Amino acid sequence: MADSVNTLPFFYGNITREDAEDYLRQAGMGNGLYLLRQSRNYLGGFALSVSYSGRCYHYTIEREPSEMYAIAGGKSHRNPVDVIDYHSQEMDGLVCLLKKPCNRPRNMQPKVGPFEDLKEKLIREYVKQTWNLQGAALEQAIISQRPQLEKLIATTAHEKMPWFHGIITREDSESRLQNGSRTNGKFLIRQRDTNGSYALCLLHEGQVMHYRIDRDRTGKLSIPDGKKFDTLWQVDTMISCIFKCLVTVVISPSEAMPMDTEVYESPYADPDELRSSTVDRSHLFLEDGELGSGNFGTVMKGIYKMRKTEKSVAVKILKNDDNNPSVREEMLREANVMQQLDNPYIVRMIGICEAENLMLVMELAELGPLNKFLQKNKQTSIKNLTELVHQVSMGMKYLEEHNFVHRDLAARNVLLVTQHYAKISDFGLSKAVGEDQNYYKAKGHGKWPVKWYAPECINYFKFSSKSDVWSFGVLMWEAYSYGQKPYKGMKGNDVLQMIESGKRMDAPLNCPPEMYDLMRTCWEYKADIRPGFAVVEPRLREYYYDIAQ
């Protein structure tokens, strides 16, 4: 496949997103002008770059396990050319039809990537040593077995890289990085164990940071809940441009994915900490001062003593004033939903404590609600904003996959553990939906956050993951407007009339056009046209990683 794609005049090889945009600009940026390039993230994958209305859009074409090719969430095809032919007739999620190829300049060959440089040499070495072949027999073996050989070599190519140090201890990795020049961005990758787990060890400000790289059941690698890759050398490509030595420039660790630390892992990641739905009051210590309050009562900060460790926690305490049974039922219903969820980007429920009051003990996110944080921190970068909304999309994708509808997704219900780590909270309105019926039908209007609700919620009381996607679009608007209130000065009925007339909120000041386009996609009037989080999350992920590099 790679050889046939190389002959396409509009295939540019291993160029960057920025290079692709430059070529499209040089060719006039006509609507539907496109080029094809090699994916830097997916083994055997490609990226499609398209111009429309003076902007550039980028779509990943992944190679599926079946050897078919597809844009995330789209129809599968035999090869990238068929993908392009299809999208020249059908938009199917693209911003426009593909109309005209942007061919390479005369005498320019597709750019060869770092793995391609190594590939031929490694394939020849492998066939020569393993099968003891030479000459014409070697060439014939390479031709007949090329797809299998490329896949095999790709999964072992990292062993030839100078930054791969094999099985060494955490202490050894720190010693090696501290030895010699102590440049920010100096790194190595070590093998943690024999189960296919690795660690990226990165020097920053004199300290070594350790990022875990896991292998999932399908064999893909990722920093936990981050973008997945087929091979270890692709993980490195994501973090940095590969140089021939250890010293390189990488994403600042303060802006990277959450690290392998206690704040990131589940409180019950240690098997010795047996998970229980209840919390012993004698192990729970409340601190002075409220974190917040509401109709239910107050939220206090506390310390929960577990078997091996202590956890800082948030404790939601039911007030006893009127002993309202409906409020108690609401809290218990929220606890029941939260106890079924376990994801790094969702506030985890630790347990219920029945003592002087009913208490819900949850993970603590000290920086508080996203909207309030952004109102006070307007210097927050676009990259940081995108990082946070992408994390929210990962949490929502998890809910979608597990058939839960949130029904109250808004920036006020996204809590920050750090400036670079967000968690979805407040599951008081959440509902589980059946696999055979992917929506929840409410009996009537309640105290609903109408400005965050999709039209079908207000008109037909119908809630689904697609209505959560609408709310997510509003949340994105809140984030890129630094915590402003959506539809400011408008009442609920006015908002609904505006939506029914086909109008939508304008883009926030300095909002990236790609992100506003995604918001508009989330605000498609018809739920069946609106994308799910299985489509929204990859688009955000692609954009975030592109700007993070």
mmCIF file of N, CA and C in Angstrom, residues 14 79 119 183 200 358 410 412 446 450 548:
data_model
loop_
_atom_site.group_PDB
_atom_site.id
_atom_site.type_symbol
_atom_site.label_atom_id
_atom_site.label_comp_id
_atom_site.label_asym_id
_atom_site.label_seq_id
_atom_site.Cartn_x
_atom_site.Cartn_y
_atom_site.Cartn_z
ATOM 1 N N ASN A 14 6.005 12.223 4.848
ATOM 2 C CA ASN A 14 6.061 12.520 6.280
ATOM 3 C C ASN A 14 6.272 14.012 6.541
ATOM 4 N N ASN A 79 -8.605 1.260 0.641
ATOM 5 C CA ASN A 79 -7.331 1.984 0.614
ATOM 6 C C ASN A 79 -7.589 3.484 0.718
ATOM 7 N N LYS A 119 13.854 1.564 8.132
ATOM 8 C CA LYS A 119 13.076 0.372 7.798
ATOM 9 C C LYS A 119 13.794 -0.579 6.846
ATOM 10 N N THR A 183 20.211 19.350 30.609
ATOM 11 C CA THR A 183 19.376 20.216 29.778
ATOM 12 C C THR A 183 17.903 19.857 29.915
ATOM 13 N N LEU A 200 8.632 6.836 30.179
ATOM 14 C CA LEU A 200 9.365 7.965 29.619
ATOM 15 C C LEU A 200 9.932 8.741 30.794
ATOM 16 N N LEU A 358 -25.516 12.295 56.442
ATOM 17 C CA LEU A 358 -25.140 11.506 55.272
ATOM 18 C C LEU A 358 -24.015 12.243 54.554
ATOM 19 N N ALA A 410 -21.429 21.245 32.011
ATOM 20 C CA ALA A 410 -21.171 22.681 31.914
ATOM 21 C C ALA A 410 -19.834 22.953 32.589
ATOM 22 N N ARG A 412 -19.121 24.809 34.980
ATOM 23 C CA ARG A 412 -19.233 24.853 36.445
ATOM 24 C C ARG A 412 -19.116 23.455 37.050
ATOM 25 N N GLY A 446 -37.951 20.228 34.675
ATOM 26 C CA GLY A 446 -37.487 20.380 36.045
ATOM 27 C C GLY A 446 -36.695 21.673 36.136
ATOM 28 N N VAL A 450 -31.265 25.276 30.967
ATOM 29 C CA VAL A 450 -31.768 25.334 29.592
ATOM 30 C C VAL A 450 -30.714 25.832 28.602
ATOM 31 N N ALA A 548 0.299 21.220 20.509
ATOM 32 C CA ALA A 548 1.208 20.967 21.633
ATOM 33 C C ALA A 548 2.628 20.740 21.154
#
